[in-house]
XYZ file of C-alpha atoms in Angstrom:
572
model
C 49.803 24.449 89.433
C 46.388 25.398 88.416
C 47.557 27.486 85.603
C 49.289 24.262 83.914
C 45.735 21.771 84.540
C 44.192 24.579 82.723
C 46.484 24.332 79.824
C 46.194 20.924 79.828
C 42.940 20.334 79.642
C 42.650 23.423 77.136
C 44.557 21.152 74.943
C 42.321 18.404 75.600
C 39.899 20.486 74.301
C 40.859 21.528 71.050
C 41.309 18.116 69.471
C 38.154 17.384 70.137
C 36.799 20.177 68.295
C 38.429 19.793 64.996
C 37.218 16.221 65.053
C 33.891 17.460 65.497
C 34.346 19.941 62.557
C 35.408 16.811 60.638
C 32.748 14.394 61.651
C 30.406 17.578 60.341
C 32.119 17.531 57.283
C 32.421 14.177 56.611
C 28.127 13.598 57.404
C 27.482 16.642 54.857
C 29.675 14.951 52.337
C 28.026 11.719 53.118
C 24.863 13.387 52.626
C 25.741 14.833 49.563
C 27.328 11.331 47.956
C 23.458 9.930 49.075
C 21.681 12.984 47.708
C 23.845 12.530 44.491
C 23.365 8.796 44.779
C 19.536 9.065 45.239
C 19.381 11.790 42.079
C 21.446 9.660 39.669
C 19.070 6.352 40.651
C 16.314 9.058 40.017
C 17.581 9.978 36.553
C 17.730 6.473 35.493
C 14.568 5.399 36.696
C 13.159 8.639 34.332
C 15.239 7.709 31.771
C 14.189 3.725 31.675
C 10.341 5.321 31.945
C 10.762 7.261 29.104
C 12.017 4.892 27.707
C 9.688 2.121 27.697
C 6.934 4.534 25.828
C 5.814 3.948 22.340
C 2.645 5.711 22.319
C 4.381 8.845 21.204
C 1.844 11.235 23.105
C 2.377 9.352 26.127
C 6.117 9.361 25.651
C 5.773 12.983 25.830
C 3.625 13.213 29.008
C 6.154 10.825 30.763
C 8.849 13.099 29.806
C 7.351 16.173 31.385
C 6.106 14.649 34.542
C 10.054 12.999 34.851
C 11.154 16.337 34.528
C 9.149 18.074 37.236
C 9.990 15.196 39.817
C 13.825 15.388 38.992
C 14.224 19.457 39.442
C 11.434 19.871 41.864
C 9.997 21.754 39.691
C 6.127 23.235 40.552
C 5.093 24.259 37.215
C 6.331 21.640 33.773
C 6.092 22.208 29.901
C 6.987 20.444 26.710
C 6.911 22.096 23.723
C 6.557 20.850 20.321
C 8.007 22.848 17.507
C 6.173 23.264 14.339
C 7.448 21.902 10.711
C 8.218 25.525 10.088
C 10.581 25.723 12.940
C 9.379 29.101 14.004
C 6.647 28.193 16.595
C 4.934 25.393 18.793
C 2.249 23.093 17.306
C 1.560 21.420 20.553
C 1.867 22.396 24.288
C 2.126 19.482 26.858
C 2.135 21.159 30.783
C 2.276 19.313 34.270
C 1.031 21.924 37.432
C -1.901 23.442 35.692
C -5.281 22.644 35.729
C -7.620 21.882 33.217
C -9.769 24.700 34.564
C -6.730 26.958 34.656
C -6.108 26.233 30.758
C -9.476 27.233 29.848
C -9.019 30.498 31.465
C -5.647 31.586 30.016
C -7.004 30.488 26.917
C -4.839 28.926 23.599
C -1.902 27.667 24.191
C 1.333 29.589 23.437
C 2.786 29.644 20.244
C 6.284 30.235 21.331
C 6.600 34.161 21.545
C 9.154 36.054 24.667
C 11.062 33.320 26.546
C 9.425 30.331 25.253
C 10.577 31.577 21.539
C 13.910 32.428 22.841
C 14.656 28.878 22.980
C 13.393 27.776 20.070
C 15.702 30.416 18.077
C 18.298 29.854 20.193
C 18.244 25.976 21.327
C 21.116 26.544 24.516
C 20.015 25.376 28.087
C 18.957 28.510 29.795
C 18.460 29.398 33.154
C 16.978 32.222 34.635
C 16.482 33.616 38.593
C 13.736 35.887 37.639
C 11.842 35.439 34.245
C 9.847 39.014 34.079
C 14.137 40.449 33.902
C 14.684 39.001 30.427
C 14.862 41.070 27.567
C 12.512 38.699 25.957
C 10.132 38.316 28.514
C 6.827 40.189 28.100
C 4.463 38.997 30.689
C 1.676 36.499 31.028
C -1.427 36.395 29.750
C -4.752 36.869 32.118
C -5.319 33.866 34.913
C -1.926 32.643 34.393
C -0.262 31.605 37.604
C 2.726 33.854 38.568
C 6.296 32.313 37.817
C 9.756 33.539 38.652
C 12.499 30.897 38.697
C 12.798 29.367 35.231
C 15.515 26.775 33.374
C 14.684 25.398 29.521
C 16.792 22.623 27.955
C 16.095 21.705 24.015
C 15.485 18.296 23.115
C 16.929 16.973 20.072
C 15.834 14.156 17.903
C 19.111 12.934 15.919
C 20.228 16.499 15.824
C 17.177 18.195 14.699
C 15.311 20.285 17.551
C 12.275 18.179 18.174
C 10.790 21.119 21.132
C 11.890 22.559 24.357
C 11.454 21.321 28.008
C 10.417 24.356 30.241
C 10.453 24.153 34.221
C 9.498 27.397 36.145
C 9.099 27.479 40.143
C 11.817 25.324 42.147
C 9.741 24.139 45.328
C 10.921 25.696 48.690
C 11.754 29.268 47.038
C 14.783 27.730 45.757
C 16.733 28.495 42.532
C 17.418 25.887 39.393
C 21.151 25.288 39.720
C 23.810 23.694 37.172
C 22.862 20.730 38.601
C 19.466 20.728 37.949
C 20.348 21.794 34.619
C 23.086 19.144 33.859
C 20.421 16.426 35.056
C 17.770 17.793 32.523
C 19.748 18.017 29.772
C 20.656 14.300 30.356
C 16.942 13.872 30.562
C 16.711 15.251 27.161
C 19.336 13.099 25.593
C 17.300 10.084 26.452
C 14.046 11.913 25.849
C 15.270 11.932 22.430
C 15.301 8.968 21.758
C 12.491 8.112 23.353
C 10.635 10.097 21.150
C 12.355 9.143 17.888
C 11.449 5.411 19.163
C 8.148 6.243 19.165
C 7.818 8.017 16.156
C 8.931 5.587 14.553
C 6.972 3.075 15.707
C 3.923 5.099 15.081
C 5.195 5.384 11.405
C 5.321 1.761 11.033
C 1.828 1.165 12.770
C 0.829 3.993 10.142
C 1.945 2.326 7.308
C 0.323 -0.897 8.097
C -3.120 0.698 8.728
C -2.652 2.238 5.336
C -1.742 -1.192 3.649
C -4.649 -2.845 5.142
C -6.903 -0.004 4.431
C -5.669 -0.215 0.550
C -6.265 -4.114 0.382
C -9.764 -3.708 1.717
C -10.564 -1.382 -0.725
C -9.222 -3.222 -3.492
C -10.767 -6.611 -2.179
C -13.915 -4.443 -2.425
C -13.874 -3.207 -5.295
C -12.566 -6.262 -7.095
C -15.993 -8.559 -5.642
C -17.738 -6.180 -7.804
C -18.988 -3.652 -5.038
C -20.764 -0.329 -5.662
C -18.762 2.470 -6.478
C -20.573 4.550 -4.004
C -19.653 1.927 -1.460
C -16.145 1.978 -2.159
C -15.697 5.327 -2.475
C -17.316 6.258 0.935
C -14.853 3.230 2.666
C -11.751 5.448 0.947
C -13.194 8.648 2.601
C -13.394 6.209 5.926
C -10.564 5.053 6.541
C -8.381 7.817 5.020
C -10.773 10.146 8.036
C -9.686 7.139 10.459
C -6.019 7.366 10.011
C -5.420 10.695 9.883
C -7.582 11.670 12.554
C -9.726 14.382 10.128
C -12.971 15.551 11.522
C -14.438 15.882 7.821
C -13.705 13.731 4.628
C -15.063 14.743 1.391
C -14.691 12.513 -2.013
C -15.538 14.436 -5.186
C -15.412 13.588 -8.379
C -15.480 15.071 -12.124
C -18.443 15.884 -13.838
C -18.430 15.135 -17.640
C -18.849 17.276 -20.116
C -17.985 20.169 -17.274
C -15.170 22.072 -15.875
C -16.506 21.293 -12.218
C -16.749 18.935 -9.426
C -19.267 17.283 -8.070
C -19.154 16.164 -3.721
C -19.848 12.501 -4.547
C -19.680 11.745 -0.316
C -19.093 13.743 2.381
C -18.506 12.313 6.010
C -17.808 13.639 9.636
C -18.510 16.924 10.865
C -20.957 19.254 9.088
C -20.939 16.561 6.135
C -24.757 17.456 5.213
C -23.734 21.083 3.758
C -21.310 19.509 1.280
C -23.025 16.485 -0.326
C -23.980 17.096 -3.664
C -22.309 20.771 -3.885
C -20.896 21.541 -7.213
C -17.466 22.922 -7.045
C -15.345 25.128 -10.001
C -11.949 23.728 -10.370
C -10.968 26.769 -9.873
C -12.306 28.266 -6.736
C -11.886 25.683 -4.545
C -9.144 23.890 -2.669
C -10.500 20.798 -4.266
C -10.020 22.612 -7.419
C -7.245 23.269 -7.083
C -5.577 19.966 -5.852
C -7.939 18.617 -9.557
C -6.307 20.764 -11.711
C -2.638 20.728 -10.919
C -3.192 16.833 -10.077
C -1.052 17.480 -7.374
C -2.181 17.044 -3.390
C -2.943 21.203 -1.732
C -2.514 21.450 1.806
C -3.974 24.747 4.007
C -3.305 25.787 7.542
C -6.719 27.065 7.858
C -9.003 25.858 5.518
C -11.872 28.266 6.877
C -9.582 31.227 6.047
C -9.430 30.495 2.361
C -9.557 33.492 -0.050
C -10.904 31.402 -2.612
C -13.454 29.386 0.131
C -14.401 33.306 1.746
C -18.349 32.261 -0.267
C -18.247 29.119 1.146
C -16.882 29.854 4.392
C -19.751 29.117 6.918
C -19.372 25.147 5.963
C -15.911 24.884 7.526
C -16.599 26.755 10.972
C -14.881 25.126 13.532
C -12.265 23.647 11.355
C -8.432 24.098 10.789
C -5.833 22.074 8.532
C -6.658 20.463 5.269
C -4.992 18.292 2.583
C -6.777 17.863 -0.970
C -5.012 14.854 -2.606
C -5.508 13.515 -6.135
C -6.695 9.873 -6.996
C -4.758 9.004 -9.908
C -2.133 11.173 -11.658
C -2.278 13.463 -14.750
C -4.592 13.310 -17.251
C -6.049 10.073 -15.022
C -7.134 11.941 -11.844
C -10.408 9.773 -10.940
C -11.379 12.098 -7.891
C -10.369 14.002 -4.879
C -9.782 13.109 -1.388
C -10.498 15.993 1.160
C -9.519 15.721 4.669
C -10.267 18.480 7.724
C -9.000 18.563 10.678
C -10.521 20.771 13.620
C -9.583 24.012 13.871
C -6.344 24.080 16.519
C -5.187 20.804 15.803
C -1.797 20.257 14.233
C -1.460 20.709 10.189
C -1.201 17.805 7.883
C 2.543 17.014 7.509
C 4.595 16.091 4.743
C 4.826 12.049 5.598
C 1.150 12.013 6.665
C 0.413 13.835 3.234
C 3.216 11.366 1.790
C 1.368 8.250 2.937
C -2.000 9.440 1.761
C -1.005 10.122 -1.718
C 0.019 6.264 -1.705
C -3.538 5.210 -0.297
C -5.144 7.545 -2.888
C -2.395 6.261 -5.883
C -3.196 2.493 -4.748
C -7.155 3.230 -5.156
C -6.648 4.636 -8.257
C -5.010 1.603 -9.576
C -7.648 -0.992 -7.678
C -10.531 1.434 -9.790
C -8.714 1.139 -13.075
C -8.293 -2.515 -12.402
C -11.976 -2.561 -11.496
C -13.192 -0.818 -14.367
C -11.153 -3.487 -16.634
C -12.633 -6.066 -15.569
C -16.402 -4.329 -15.922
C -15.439 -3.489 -19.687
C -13.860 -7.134 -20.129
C -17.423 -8.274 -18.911
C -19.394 -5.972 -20.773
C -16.921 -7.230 -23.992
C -18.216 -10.758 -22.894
C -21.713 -9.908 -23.117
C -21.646 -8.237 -26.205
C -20.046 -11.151 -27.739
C -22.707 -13.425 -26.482
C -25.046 -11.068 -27.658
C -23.539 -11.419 -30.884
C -23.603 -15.150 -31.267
C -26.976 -14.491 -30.059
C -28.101 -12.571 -33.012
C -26.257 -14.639 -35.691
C -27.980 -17.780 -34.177
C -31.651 -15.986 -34.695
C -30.572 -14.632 -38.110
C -29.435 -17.732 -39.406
C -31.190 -20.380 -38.202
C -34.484 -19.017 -35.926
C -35.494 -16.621 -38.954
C -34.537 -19.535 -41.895
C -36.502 -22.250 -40.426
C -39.651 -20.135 -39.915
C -39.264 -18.822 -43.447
C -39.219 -22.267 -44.653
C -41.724 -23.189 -42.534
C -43.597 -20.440 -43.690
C -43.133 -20.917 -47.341
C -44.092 -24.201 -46.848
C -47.565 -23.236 -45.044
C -48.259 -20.817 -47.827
C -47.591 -23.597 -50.546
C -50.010 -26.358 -48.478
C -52.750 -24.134 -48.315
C -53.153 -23.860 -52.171
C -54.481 -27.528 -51.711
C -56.698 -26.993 -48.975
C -60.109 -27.049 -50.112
C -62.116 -26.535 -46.511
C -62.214 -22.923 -46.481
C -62.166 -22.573 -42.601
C -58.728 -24.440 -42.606
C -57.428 -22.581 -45.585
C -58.019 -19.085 -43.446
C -56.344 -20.748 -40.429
C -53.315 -21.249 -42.580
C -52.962 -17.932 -43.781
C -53.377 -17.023 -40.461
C -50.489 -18.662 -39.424
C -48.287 -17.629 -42.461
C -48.492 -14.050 -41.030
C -48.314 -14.915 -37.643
C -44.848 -16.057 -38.875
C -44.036 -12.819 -40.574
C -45.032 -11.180 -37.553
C -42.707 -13.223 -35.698
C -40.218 -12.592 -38.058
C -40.167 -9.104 -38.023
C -40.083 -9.404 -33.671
C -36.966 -11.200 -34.463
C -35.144 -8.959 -36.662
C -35.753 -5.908 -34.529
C -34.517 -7.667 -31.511
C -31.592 -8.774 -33.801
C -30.908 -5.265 -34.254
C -30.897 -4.277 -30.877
C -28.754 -6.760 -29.635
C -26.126 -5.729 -32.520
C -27.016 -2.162 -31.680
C -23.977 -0.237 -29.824
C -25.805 3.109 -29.292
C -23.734 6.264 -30.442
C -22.503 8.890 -28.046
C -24.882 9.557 -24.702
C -26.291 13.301 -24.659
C -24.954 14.869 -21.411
C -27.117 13.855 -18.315
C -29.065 15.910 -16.164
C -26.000 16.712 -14.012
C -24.061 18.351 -16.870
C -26.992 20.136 -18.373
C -27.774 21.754 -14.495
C -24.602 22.807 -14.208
C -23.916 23.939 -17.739
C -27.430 26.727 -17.143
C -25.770 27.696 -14.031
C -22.997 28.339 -15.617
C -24.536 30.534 -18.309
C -26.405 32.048 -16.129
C -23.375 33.513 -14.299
C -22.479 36.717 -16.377
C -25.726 38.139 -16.315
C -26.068 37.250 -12.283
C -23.673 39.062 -11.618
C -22.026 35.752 -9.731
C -21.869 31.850 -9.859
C -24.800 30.486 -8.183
C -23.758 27.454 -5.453
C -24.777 24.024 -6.781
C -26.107 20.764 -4.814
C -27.009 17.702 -6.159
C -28.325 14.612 -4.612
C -29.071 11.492 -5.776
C -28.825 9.939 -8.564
C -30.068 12.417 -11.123
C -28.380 10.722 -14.092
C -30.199 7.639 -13.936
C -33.617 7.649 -11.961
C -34.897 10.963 -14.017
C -36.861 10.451 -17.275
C -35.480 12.337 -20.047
C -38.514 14.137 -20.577
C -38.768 15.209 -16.970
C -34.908 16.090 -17.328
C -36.063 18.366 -19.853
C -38.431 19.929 -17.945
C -36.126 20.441 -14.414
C -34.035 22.400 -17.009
C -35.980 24.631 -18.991
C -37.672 25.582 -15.059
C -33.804 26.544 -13.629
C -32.888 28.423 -16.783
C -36.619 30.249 -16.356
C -35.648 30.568 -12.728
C -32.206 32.553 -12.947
C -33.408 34.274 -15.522
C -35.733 35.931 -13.094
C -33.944 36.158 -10.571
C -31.292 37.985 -12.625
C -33.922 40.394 -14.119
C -36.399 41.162 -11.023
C -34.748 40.299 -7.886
C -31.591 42.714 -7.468
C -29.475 39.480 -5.540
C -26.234 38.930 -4.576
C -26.620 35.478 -4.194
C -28.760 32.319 -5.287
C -28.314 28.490 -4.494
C -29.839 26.067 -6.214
C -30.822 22.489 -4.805
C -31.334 19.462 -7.246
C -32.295 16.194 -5.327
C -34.051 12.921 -5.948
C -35.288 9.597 -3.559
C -35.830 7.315 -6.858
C -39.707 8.697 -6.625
C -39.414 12.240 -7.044
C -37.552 15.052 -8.439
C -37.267 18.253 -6.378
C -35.714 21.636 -7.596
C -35.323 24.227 -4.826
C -33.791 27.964 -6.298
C -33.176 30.326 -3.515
C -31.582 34.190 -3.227
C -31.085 36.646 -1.335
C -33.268 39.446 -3.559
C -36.056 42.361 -2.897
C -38.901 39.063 -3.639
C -41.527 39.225 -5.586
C -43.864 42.555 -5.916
C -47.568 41.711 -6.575
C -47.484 43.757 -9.319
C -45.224 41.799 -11.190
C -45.736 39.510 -14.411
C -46.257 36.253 -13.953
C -45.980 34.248 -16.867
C -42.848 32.385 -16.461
C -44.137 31.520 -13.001
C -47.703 30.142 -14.799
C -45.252 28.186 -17.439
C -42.996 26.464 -14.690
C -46.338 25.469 -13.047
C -48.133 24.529 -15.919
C -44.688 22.045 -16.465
C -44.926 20.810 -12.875
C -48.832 19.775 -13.317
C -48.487 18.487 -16.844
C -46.335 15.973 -14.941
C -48.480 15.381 -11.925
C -46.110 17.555 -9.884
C -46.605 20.834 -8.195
C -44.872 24.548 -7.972
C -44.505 26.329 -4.476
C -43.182 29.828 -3.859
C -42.268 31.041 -0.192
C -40.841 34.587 1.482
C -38.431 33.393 3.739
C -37.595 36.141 7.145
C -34.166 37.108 6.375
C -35.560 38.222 2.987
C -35.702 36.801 -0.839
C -37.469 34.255 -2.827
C -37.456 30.206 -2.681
C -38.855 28.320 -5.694
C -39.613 24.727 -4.946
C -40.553 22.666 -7.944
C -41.317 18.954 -7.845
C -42.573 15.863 -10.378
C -42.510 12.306 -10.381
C -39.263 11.397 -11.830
C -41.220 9.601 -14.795
């Protein structure tokens, strides 16, 4: 009897344990279907974040930080590949500090695991990073990382950069889940992105439209050139985001270039420099009338002399204004050294600002010579006016005088009469020779003070040894008196010559500048000085020049070694 109540309630038992077992497994499946539930409401609140970013920067950010919430991820990275398709040109991280950054130092360029996906773009997964093949460590102050999964992300099926997640939260490993639900992420991050970039293309090409329309307004109210010229060097260093913009121009009568405007960072050391077109990425861009573009503009073999005016700064585009034989000028643009390199839509885009100028400054300077066609045609109407009826009637008048003061018997009177008959010559000879200078066209200019600078520099080159750097500021042409000119020139050619005989340098610079008042020619180098034993003649002639014009000659020793020749006047 109590063997069978046993049984029994053994039986009894049993039942009840499977359903237990079940109820288990049907709350662990239940909690799955939520977890699943809550992850799949997760990914499509990411998604619809992402996907309500135009600002494409921001985009970006929004994509990272999605990612690290969805995989629980500790440490999060986006990288953006280059246009060569080899390495990263930008680096956006969640889990990392500012002060962290600093201390690891640049940003990776896509070398060991990071580069693996860019030359491979497959999801990847990874329990312990340091056990790839491609893996090679981490740089000082970087925080350790083990666990690791990278998805591409592709923007209509070009790799746009890589998603990188290291460090699962709890000691945990990335799973195929956690990759499936990033590379869904990705999908939509592609779009995203391509969303934004186009809309940042669009807002691009508006600020360009409106930037060429204010220029053209400008320059068609009859605005100085200067002024125009620096607002195209404005806006083009607005839009791009350049740190430096530099606007030079051709000189006439001269294979160089002359820095009409300079603006941004370190713009002082490049107004008024004087550049070959050949030794120069300015030059260059001038004489193939084509735009130039550099990676790193202070690493330029043929900038190495120059060098010390683009510390601290990276990319650079040189694009033409105007086309072939018509190139007006050149537009440079800088951007700081690290930043990401001028691509080929942004380059695209400026070349249509720069083309657009061109044509407003043609258009400009048609109107100035349909003026100046005006004026001489008034002039000449002028001048046939004068010669045919001013000069006739006081001829006749004058003959008439002359006759009437045969009769005139008061002597008194008849001297005040002839008086007047040649005041009336006289008046007719003021008449002709303003005649003549309003029918006067003037033959060809002689070169201006520009030109003539730069030509003695140039001649002085073979027996330096080296070009001498050029700066000019102010306006030279115009506001010096010829005979002053004359004098600023014979002083430089004096100058170099001595410098090329006596001083044993490897380098000179010469300064020409002038406020409207003043002239001021500064020659420097880097030479043995002068001994006290020297002659001094040509010193006593370019001083004798300055005083003649009320001017004054100054010679200094600076420390690091040399001579520096100041020479002023009054500009005439």
């Amino acid at each position: 009897m109590g063997s069978s109540e046993e049984s029994r309630q053994a039986r009894v038992r049993l039942p009840q344990l499977k359903l237990d077992e079940l109820l288990e497994e049907l709350q662990a499946r239940l909690d799955a279907a939520r977890g699943t539930r809550d992850r799949v409401h997760s990914l499509l609140e990411a998604v619809l974040s992402v996907g309500r970013e135009l600002d494409l920067e921001q985009a970006l950010y929004s994509i990272v930080e999605a990612a690290a919430v969805l995989v629980d991820a500790e440490y999060a990275a986006l990288g953006v590949i280059g246009p060569d398709g080899k390495r990263l040109s930008a680096f956006h991280t969640i889990g990392i500090s500012e002060q962290q950054i600093a201390e690891i130092g640049h940003y990776p360029e896509g070398h060991g695991i990071l580069g693996e996906l860019i030359h491979h773009p497959e999801p990847l997964r990874l329990v312990k990073l340091s056990e790839h093949p491609a893996s090679y460590g981490f740089p000082a102050h970087h925080p350790p990382m083990n666990t690791f999964v990278g998805v591409p992300i592709r923007v209509r099926e070009q790799v746009f950069g890589n998603l990188y997640l290291t460090e699962k939260r709890g000691g945990a490993q990335f799973d195929e889940e956690d990759e499936s639900v990033l590379s869904t992420l990705a999908v939509a991050a592609g779009v995203a992105i391509d969303n934004a970039r186009l809309y940042e293309e669009s807002r691009l090409r508006e600020r360009w439209l409106q930037a060429s329309a204010e220029i053209t307004h400008c320059l068609m109210s009859g605005r100085d050139r200067g002024e125009v010229l620096g607002l195209i060097a404005e806006r083009a260093r607005e839009i791009t985001s350049a740190a430096l913009a530099v606007v030079a121009l051709p000189m006439e009568n001269t294979d160089s270039l002359t820095v009409e405007l300079a603006i941004g960072e370190g713009a002082e050391a490049h107004r008024g420099r004087v550049l070959p077109v050949d030794d120069s990425l300015i030059g260059r861009a001038f004489s193939q009338a084509a735009s130039v573009a550099s990676l790193d503009i202070s690493a330029e073999e043929r900038a190495s002399s120059d060098q010390v005016r683009f510390t601290g700064l990276g990319p650079a585009v040189a694009v033409p204004i105007g086309a072939g034989e018509r190139v007006r000028g050149i537009v440079l643009l800088v951007r700081e050294s690290g930043r990401t390199e001028f691509t080929g839509k942004e380059t695209e885009a400026l070349q249509g600002f720069a083309a657009q100028a061109a044509v407003a400054m043609e258009l400009a300077e048609h109107r100035e010579d349909a003026e100046e066609i005006a004026v001489l045609k008034d002039r000449d109407r002028i001048a046939r006016d004068l010669h045919d009826l001013a000069i006739q009637r006081l001829f006749a008048t004058g003959m008439t005088l002359q006759s009437a003061g045969r009769f005139i018997e008061h002597s008194e009177a008849s001297e005040r009469v002839v008086r007047a008959v040649d005041d009336l010559d006289e008046t007719i000879k003021i008449i002709r020779s303003t005649i003549f200078g309003l029918r006067s066209r003037g033959g060809p200019s002689a070169p201006g003070l520009r030109a003539r600078v730069v030509r003695v520099a140039g001649d002085a080159a073979p027996v330096l040894g080296f070009a001498p750097s050029l700066r000019m500021e102010g306006l030279v042409d115009t506001q010096v008196a010829k005979e002053t000119a004359d004098h600023v020139v014979a002083v430089l050619s004096e100058a170099l010559t001595n410098i090329a005989r006596h001083a044993r340098a490897t380098r000179a610079a010469v300064v020409l500048e002038t406020d409207g008042r003043e002239v001021r020619l500064t020659v420097s180098d880097n030479g043995v000085g002068i001994p006290p034993e020297g002659r001094r003649s040509g010193l006593r002639n370019m001083a004798e020049r300055a005083e003649q014009l009320g001017g004054e000659l100054r010679l200094s020793s600076p420390d690091g070694g040399g001579t520096t020749l100041v020479w002023w006047a009054p500009v005439g």
